[in-house]
Coordinates of C-alpha atoms in Angstrom, one line a residue:
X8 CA 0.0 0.0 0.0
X9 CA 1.0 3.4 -0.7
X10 CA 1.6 4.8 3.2
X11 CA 0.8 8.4 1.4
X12 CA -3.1 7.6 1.4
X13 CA -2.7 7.8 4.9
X14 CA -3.2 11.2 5.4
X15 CA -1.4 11.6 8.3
X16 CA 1.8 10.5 6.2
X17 CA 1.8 13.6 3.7
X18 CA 4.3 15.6 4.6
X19 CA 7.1 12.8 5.0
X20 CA 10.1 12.9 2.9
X21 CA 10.0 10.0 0.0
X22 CA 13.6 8.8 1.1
X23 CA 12.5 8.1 5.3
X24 CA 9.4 6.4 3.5
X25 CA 11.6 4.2 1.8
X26 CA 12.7 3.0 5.0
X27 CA 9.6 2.4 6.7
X28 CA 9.1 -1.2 7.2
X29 CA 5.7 -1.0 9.5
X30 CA 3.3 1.6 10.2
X31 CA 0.4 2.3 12.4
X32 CA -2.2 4.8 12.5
X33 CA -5.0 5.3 15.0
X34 CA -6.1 8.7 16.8
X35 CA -10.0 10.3 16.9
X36 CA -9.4 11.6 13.3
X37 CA -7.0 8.8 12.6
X38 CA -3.8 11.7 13.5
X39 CA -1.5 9.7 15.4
X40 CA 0.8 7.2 13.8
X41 CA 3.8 5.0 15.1
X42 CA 6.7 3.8 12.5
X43 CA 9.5 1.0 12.8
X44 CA 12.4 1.3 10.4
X45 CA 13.9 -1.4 8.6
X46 CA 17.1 -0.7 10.9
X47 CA 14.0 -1.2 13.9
X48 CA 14.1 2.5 14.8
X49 CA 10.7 3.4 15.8
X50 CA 9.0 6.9 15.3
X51 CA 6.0 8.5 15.9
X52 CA 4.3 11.4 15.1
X53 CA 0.8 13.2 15.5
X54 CA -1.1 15.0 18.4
X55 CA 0.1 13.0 21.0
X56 CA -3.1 12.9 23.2
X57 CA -2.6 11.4 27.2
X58 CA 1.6 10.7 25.5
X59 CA 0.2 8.3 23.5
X60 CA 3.3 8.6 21.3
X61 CA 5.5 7.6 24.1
X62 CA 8.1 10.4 23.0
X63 CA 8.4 11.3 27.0
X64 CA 6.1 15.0 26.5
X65 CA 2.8 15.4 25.3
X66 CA 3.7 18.0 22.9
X67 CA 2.5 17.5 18.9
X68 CA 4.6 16.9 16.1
X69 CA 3.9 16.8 12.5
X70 CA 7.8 15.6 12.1
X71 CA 8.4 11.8 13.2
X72 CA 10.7 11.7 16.3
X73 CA 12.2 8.8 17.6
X74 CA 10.2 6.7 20.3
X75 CA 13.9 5.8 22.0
X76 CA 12.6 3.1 24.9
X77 CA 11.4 0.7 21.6
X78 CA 14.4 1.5 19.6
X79 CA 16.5 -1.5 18.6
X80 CA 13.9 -3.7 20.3
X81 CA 12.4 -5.7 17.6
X82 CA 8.8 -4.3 17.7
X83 CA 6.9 -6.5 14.9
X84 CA 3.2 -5.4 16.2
X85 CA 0.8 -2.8 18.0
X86 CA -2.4 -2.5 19.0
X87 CA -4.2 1.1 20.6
X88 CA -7.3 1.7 22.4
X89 CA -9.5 4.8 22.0
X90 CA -7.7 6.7 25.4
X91 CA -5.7 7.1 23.1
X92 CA -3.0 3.9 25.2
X93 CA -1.2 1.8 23.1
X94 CA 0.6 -2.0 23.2
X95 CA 3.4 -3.0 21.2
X96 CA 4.9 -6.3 20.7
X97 CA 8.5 -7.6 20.1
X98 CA 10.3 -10.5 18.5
X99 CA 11.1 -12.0 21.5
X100 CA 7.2 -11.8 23.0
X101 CA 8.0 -8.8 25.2
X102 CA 5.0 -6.1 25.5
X103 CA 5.1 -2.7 26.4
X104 CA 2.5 -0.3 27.0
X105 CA 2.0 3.7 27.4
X106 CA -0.6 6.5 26.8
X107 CA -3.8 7.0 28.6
X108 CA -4.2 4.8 32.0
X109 CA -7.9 5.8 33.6
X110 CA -8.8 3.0 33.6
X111 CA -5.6 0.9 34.2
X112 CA -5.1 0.0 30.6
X113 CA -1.2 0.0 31.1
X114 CA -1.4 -2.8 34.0
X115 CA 0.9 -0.4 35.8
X116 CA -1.4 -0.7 38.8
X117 CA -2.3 2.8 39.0
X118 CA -4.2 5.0 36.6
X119 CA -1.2 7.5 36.2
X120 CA -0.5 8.0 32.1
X121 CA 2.9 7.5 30.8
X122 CA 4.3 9.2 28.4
X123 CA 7.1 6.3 27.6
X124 CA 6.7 3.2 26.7
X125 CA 6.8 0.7 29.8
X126 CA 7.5 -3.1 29.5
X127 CA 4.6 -5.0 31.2
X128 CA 6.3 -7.5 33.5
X129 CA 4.7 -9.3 36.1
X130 CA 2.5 -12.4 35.3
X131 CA 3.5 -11.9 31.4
X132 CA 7.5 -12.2 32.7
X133 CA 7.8 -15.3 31.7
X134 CA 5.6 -15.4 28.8
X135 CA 6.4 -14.8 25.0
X136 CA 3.7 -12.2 23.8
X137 CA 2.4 -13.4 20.0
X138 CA -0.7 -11.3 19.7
X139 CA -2.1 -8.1 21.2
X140 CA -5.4 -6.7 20.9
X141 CA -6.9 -3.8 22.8
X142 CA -10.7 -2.7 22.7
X143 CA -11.8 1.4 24.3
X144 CA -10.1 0.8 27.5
X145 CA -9.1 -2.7 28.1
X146 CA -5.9 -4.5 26.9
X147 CA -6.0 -8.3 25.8
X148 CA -2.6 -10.4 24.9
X149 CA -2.1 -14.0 23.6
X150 CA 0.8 -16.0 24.6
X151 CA 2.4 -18.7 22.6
X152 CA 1.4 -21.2 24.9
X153 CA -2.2 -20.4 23.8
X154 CA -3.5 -18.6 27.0
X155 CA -5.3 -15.0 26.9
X156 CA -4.7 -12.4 29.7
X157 CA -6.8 -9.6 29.8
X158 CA -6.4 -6.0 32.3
X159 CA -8.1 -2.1 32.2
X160 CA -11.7 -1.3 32.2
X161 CA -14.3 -3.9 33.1
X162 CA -17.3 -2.5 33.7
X163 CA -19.2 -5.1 31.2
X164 CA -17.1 -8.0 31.8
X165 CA -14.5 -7.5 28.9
X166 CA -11.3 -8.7 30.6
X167 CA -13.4 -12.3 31.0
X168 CA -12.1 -12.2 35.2
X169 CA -15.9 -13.0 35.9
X170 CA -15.7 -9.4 38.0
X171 CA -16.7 -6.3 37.4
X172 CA -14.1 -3.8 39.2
X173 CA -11.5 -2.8 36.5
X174 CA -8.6 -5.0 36.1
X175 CA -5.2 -3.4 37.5
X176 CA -2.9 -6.1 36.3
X177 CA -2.6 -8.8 33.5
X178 CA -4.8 -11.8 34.5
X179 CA -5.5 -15.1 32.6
X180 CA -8.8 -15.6 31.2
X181 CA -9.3 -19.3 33.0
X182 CA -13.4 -19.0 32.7
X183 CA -14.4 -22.0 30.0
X184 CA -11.3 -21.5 27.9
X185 CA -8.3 -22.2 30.3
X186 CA -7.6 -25.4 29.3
X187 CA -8.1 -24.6 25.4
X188 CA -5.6 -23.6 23.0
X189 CA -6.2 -19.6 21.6
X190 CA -5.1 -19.0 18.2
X191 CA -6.5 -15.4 17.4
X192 CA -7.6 -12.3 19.5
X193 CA -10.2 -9.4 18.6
X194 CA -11.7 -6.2 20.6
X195 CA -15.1 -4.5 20.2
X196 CA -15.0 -1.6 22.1
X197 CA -16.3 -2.7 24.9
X198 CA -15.7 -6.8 24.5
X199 CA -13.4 -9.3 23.3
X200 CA -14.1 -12.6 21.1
X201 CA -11.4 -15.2 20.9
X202 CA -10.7 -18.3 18.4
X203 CA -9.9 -21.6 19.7
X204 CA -7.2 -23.9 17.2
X205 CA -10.6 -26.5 16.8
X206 CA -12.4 -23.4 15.7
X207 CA -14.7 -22.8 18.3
X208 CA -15.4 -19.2 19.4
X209 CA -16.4 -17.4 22.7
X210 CA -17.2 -13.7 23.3
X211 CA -17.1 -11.7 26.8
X212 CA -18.0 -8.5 27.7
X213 CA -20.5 -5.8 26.6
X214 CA -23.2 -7.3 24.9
X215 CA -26.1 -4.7 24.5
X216 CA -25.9 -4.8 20.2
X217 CA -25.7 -8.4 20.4
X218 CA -21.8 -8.2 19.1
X219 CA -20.8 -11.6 21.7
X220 CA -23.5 -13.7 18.8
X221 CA -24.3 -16.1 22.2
X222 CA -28.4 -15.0 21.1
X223 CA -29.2 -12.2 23.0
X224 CA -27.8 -8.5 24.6
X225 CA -27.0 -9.7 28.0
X226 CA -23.9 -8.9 29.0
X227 CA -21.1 -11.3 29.7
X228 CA -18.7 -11.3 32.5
X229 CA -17.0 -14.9 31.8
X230 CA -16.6 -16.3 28.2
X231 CA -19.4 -17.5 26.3
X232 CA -19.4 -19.6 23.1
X233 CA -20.7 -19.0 20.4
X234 CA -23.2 -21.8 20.0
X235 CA -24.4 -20.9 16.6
X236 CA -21.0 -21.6 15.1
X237 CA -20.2 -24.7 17.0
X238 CA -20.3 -27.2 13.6
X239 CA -18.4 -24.2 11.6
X240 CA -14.8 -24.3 11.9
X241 CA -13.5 -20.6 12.4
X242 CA -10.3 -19.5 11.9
X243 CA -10.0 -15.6 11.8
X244 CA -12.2 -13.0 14.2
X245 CA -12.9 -9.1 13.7
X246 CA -14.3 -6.8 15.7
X247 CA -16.1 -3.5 14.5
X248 CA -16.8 -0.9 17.5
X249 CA -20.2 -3.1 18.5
X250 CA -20.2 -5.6 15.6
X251 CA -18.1 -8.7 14.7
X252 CA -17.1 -10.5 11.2
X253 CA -15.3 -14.5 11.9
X254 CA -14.3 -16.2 8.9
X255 CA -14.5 -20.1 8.3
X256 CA -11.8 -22.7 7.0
X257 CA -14.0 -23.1 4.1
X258 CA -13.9 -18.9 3.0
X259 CA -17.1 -18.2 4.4
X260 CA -18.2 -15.3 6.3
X261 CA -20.2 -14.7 9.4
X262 CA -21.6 -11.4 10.7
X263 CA -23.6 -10.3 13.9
X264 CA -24.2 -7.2 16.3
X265 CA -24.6 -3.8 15.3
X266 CA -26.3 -2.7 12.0
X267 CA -27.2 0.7 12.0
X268 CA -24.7 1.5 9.1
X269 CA -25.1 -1.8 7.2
X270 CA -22.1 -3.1 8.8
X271 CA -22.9 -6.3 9.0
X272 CA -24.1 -6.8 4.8
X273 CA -27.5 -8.2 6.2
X274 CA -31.2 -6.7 4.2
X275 CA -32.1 -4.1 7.0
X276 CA -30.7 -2.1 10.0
X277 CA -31.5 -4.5 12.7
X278 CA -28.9 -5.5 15.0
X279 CA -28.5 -9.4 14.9
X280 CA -28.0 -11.3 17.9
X281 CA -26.6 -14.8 16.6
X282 CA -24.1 -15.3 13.7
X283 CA -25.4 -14.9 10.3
X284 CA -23.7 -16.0 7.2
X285 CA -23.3 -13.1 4.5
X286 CA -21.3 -12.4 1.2
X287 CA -22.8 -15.3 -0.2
X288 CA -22.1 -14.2 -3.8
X289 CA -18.8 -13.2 -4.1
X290 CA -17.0 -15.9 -3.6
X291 CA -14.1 -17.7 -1.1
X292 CA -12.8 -15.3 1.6
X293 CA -9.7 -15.5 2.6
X294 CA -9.7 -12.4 5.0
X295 CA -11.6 -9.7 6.8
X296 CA -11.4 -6.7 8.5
X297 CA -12.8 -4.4 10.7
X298 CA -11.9 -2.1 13.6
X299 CA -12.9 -1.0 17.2
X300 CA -12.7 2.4 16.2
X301 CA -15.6 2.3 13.7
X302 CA -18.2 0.8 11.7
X303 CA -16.8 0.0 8.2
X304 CA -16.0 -3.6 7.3
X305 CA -13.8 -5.0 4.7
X306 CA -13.1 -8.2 3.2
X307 CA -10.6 -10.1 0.3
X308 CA -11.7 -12.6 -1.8
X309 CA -9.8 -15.5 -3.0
X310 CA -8.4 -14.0 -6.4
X311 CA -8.1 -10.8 -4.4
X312 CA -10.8 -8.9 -4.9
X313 CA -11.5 -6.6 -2.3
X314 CA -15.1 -5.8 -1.0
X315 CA -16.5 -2.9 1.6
X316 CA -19.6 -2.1 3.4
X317 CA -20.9 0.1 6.2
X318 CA -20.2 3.3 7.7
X319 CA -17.8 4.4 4.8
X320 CA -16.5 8.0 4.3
X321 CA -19.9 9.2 6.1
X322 CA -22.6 6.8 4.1
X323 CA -23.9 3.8 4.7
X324 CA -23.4 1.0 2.8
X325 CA -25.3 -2.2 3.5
X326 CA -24.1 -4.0 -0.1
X327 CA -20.4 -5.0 -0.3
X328 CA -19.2 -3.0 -2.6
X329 CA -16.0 -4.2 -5.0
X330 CA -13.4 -1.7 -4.6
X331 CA -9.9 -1.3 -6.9
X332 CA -7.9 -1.6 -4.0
X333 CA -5.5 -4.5 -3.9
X334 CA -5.3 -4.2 -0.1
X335 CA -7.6 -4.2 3.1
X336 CA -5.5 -1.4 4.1
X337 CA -6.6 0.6 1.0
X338 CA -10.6 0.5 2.4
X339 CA -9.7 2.2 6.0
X340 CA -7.3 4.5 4.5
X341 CA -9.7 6.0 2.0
X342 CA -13.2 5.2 3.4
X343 CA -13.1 4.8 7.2
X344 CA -13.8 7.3 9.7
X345 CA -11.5 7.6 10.8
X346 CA -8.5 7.1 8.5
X347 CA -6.7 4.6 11.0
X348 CA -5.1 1.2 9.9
X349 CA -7.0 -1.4 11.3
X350 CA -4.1 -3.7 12.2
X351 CA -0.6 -2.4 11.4
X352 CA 0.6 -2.5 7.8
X353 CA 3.9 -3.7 6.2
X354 CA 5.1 -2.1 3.8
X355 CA 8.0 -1.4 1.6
X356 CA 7.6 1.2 -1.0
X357 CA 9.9 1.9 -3.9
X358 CA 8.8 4.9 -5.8
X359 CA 11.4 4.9 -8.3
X360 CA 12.0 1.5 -11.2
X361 CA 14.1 -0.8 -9.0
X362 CA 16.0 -3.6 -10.0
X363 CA 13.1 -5.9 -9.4
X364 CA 10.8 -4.3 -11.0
X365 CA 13.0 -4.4 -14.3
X366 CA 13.2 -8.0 -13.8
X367 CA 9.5 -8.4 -13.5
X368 CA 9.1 -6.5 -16.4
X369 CA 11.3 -8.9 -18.6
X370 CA 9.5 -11.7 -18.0
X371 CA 8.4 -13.2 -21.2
X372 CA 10.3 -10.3 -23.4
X373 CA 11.2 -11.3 -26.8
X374 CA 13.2 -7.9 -27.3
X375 CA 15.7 -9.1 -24.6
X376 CA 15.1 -12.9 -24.0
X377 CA 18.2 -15.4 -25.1
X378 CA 16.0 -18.5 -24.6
X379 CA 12.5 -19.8 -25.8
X380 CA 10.4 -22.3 -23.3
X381 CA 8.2 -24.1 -25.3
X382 CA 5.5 -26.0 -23.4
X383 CA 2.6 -27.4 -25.6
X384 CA 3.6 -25.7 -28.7
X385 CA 3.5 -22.1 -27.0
X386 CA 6.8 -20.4 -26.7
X387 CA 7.4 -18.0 -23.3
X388 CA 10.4 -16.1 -23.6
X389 CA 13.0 -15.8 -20.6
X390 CA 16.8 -15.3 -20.1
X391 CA 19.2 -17.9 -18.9
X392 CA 20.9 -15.5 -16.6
X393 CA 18.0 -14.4 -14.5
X394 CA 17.0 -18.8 -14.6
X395 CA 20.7 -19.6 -13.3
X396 CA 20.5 -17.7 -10.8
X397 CA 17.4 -18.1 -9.5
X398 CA 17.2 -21.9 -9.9
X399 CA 19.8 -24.6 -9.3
X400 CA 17.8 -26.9 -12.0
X401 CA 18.5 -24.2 -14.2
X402 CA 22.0 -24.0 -13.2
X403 CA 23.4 -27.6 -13.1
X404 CA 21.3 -27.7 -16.8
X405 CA 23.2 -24.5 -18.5
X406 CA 26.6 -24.8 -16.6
X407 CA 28.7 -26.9 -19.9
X408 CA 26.2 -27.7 -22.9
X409 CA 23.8 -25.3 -23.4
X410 CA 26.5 -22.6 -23.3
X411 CA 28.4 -24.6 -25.6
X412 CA 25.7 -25.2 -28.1
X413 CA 24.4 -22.0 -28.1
X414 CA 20.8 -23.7 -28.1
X415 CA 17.9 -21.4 -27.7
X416 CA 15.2 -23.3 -27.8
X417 CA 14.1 -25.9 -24.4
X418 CA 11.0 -28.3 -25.2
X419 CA 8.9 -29.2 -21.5
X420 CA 6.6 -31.6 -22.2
X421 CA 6.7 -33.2 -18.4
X422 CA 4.4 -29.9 -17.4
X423 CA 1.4 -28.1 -18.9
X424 CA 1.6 -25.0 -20.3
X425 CA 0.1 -22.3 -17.8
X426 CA 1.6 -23.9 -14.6
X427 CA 5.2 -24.1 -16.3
X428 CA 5.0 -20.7 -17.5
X429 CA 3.6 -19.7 -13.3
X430 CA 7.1 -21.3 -12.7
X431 CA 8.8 -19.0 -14.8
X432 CA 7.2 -16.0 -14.0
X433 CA 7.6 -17.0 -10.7
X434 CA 11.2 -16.9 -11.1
X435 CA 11.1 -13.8 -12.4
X436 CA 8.8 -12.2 -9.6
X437 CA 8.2 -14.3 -6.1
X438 CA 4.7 -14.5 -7.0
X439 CA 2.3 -17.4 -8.6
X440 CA -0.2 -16.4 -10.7
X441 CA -2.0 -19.5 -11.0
X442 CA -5.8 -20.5 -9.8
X443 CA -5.6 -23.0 -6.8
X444 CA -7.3 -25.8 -8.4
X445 CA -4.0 -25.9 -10.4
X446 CA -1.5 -25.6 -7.4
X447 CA -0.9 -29.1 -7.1
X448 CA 0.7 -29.7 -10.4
X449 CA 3.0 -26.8 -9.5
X450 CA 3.8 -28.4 -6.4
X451 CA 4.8 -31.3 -8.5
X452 CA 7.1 -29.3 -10.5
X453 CA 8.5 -27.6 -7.3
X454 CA 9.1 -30.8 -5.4
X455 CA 11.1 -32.0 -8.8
X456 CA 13.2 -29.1 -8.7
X457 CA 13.7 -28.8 -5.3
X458 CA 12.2 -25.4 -4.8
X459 CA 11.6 -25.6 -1.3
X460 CA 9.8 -21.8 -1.5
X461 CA 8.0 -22.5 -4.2
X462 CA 6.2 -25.7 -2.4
X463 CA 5.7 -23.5 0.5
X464 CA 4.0 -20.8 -1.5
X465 CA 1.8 -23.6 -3.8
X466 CA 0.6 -24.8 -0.1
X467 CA -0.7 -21.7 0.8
X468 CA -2.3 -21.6 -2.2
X469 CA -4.0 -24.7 -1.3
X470 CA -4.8 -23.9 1.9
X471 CA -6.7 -20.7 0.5
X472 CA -8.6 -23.0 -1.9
X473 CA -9.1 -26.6 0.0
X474 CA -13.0 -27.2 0.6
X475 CA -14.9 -30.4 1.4
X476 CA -14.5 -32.0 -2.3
X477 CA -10.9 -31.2 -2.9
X478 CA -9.2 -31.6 0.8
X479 CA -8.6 -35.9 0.5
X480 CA -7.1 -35.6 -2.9
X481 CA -4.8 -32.2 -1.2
X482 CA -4.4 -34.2 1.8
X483 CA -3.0 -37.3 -0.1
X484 CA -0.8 -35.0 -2.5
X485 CA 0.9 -33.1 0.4
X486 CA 1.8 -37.2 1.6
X487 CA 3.1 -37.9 -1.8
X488 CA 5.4 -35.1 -1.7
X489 CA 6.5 -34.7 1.9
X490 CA 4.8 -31.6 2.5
X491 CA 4.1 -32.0 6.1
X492 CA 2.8 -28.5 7.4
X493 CA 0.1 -29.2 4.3
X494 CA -0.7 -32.6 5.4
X495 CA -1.5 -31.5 8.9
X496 CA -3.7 -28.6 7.3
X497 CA -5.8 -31.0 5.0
X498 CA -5.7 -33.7 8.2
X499 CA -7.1 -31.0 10.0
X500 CA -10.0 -29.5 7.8
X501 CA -10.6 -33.2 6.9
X502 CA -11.7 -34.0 10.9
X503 CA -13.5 -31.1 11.0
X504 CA -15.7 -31.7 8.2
X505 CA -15.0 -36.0 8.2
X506 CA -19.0 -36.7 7.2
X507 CA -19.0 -34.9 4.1
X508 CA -15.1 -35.0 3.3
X509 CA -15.6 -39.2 3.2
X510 CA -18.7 -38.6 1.5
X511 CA -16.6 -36.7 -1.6
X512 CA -15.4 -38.4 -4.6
X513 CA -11.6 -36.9 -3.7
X514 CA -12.1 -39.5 -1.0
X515 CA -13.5 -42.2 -3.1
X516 CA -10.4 -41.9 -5.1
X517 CA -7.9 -42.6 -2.5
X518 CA -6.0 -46.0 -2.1
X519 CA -6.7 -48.6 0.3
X520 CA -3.5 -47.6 2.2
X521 CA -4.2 -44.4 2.5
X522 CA -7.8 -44.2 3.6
X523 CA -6.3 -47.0 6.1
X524 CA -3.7 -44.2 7.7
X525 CA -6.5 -41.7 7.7
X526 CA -8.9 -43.8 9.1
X527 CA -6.6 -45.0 12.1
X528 CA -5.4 -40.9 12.5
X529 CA -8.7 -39.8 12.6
X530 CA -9.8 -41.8 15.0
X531 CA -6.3 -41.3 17.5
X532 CA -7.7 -37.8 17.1
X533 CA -10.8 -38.9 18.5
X534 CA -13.0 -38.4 15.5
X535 CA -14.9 -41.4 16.7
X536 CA -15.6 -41.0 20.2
X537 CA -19.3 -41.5 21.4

């Protein structure tokens, strides 16, 4: 994303931007940003309400300055309430927090601001930090161990302690979802929804819009599943200001809470108390968005399409609109108010042609190629150079007789046409442009040429794409090549949805030894259990 649509980001100088290697903007009108550098300096600039810049003063700038207690630290993440008090996150799973404290949001054990960042210690000592999440007034963190601790205001119940006094320090969330593994963290305002790794998902907190999706506005001061999702496997959670978007393994997307600006894509301006499935017609998800700070709500389809809907720019939208942005980013940028980033973006913006971008743009060249592919009697025209070095296939193949011969013509007949010439551009980019149904032969290719990056890419791919009819035959392919991360994946979606994944003809297809492995996995898994 350009960081320039951010308005906040005008004035800066197109060399420091070059630099910039994450950036987050939040604030009442979205004028308050913090920057790491690619040499992990961190900046900030803006208003600086309650310190929230941690710069040591309260005093504005419209210049960055350096933030020096996060300097050198590794910060990879942040996450701001509306006080303005902000967390960030390191590399090694430190957190440290600053800004406004009213209502003990900073775990300091008072409700004194701070003006510099301070390193939350304590019962999160010993714990590495992998996720941080804050709603208005109340700061949530998840460890790697899969716990959630929770601290600040909790006058409805959204630190989950099962109290309502407001929380001084960090303090697990034990209430129904101790002794289950947390993969993913959001906060409304005023409440906090959590994702289990078996896809289940539990809400606490305010609950007067109907945003926890347990079936009615009751508030909750302990977490509560969400019992209208409990045969849907979800895997992402986003909360608006008093609505909330979860996404399913199989791309599909669930809204409920507050309507009032069509955030939630439903026919009318009710607020819906249980999970609703929407964005029927536009195809496999792959990820949403939305933010505490407002009601607009955004979403990315699988060829990366992206869609918004609800309070944009001032007007409400209760269609999903398709937008030309090639980023989620894009949406709150230009259309929310205000301008913040819902989660913090990376980026790395060359303004000027680069080297890579001349490559890119040489891919299948004629002008300046010195070799012809041809692959099913189509030619695609690359350069031995750029192959050499990018592939040792390439290498070991060109290194004596192809020099010698001066050929400039290779035949591929082992490979179709559109995924060899993916692998070429591919080379020539970092990027497959390829559909996933089509992944798998690629994987092929990559496994053959030992392009470890390439397999890992082509399994994302599938992961994006697997559903109930594909995931035994993805499942069995990621065994066939030694793709182990991918065979847990397909294992995994496979248990979830085992009636109707054994009911598939993918299934049907499989050999005797295989289906035997599954069967006996499965049920170690306790897919069988009465």
């Amino acid at each position: 994303m350009d960081l320039k649509k951010l308005n906040i980001f005008s004035l800066l100088n197109d060399d420091f931007i070059m630099e910039v290697k994450l950036a987050c903007v939040f604030g009442t009108y979205g004028n308050e940003a913090l920057i790491v550098m690619k040499n992990d300096d961190v900046y900030a600039l803006g208003t600086n309400v309650s310190g929230c810049l941690g710069l040591g003063h309260v005093n504005s700038t419209l210049t960055p300055q350096k933030v020096l207690a996060l300097c050198k630290r590794g910060v990879i993440g942040f996450a701001y309430g509306s006080g303005p008090h902000v967390l960030a996150y390191t590399s090694k799973g430190e957190v440290y927090a600053w800004g406004h404290n009213g209502y003990c949001e900073l775990a300091t054990g008072t409700t004194t601001q701070s003006q510099i960042p301070l390193r939350i210690e304590g019962f999160l000592s010993d714990k590495v930090i992998v996720e941080v999440a804050c709603g208005s007034h109340h700061s949530v963190v998840l460890t790697n161990e899969g716990e959630v601790y929770a601290w600040g205001q909790n006058k409805c119940g959204q630190t989950g302690s099962g109290m309502n006094p407001n929380q001084s320090s960090p303090r697990k969330v034990n209430s129904l979802i101790g002794g289950k593994f947390i993969i993913g963290i959001a906060c409304g305002q005023t409440s906090t929804i959590a994702v289990t790794n078996n896809g289940e998902v539990y809400g606490w907190g305010y609950n007067g819009s109907g945003q926890l999706g347990v079936g009615n506005n009751v508030n909750q001061v302990n977490p509560c599943r969400v019992m209208a999702l409990s045969n849907t496997v979800i895997v992402k959670v986003a909360c608006g200001n008093a609505h909330t978007l979860a996404l399913s393994d199989e791309g599909k997307v669930y809204a409920w809470g507050a309507n009032s600006s069509g955030q939630l894509a439903t026919a009318t301006k009710s607020n819906v108390f249980a999970p609703e499935q929407i964005l029927q017609n536009i195809g496999r998800v792959v990820d949403i968005a939305a933010s505490h700070y407002s009601n607009i709500s955004a979403a990315m389809t699988q060829n990366s399409r992206v869609y918004m809907w609800g309070h944009c720019r001032g007007q409400s939208v209760f269609e999903p609109i398709y937008t030309p942005f090639s980023s989620l980013h894009e949406v709150f940028a230009c259309f929310g108010s205000p301008p913040i980033t819902y989660k913090p973006v990376t980026l790395a913006v060359d303004q000027d042609i680069k080297v890579e971008d001349s490559i890119k743009a040489a891919f299948d060249d004629q002008t300046t190629s010195d070799l012809t592919v041809r692959v099913d009697g189509k030619d695609i025209y690359v350069h031995k150079a750029i192959l050499k070095i990018r592939c040792e296939h390439f290498r070991s193949m060109f290194q004596y007789h192809w020099e010698e011969d001066s050929k400039n013509v290779l035949e591929i007949d082992q490979f179709s046409y559109t995924v060899y010439r993916a692998f070429l551009r591919y080379l020539y980019t970092d990027q497959i442009d390829l559909p996933p149904e089509q992944a798998l032969e690629l994987l092929v290719l990559a496994n053959a040429y030992c392009e470890d990056t390439l397999k890992k890419l082509c399994e994302k791919l599938m992961r994006d794409g697997i559903d109930v009819d594909n995931a035994a035959v993805l499942y069995f392919n990621a065994i066939t090549f030694h793709a182990r991360e991918l065979e847990e994946f397909c294992f995994r979606f496979a248990l979830n949805h085992m009636t109707t994944v054994v009911q598939s003809k993918g299934f049907a297809s499989l050999d005797e030894t295989t289906v035997k492995n599954f069967i006996t996995k499965a049920a170690k898994a306790g897919a069988f259990k009465t």
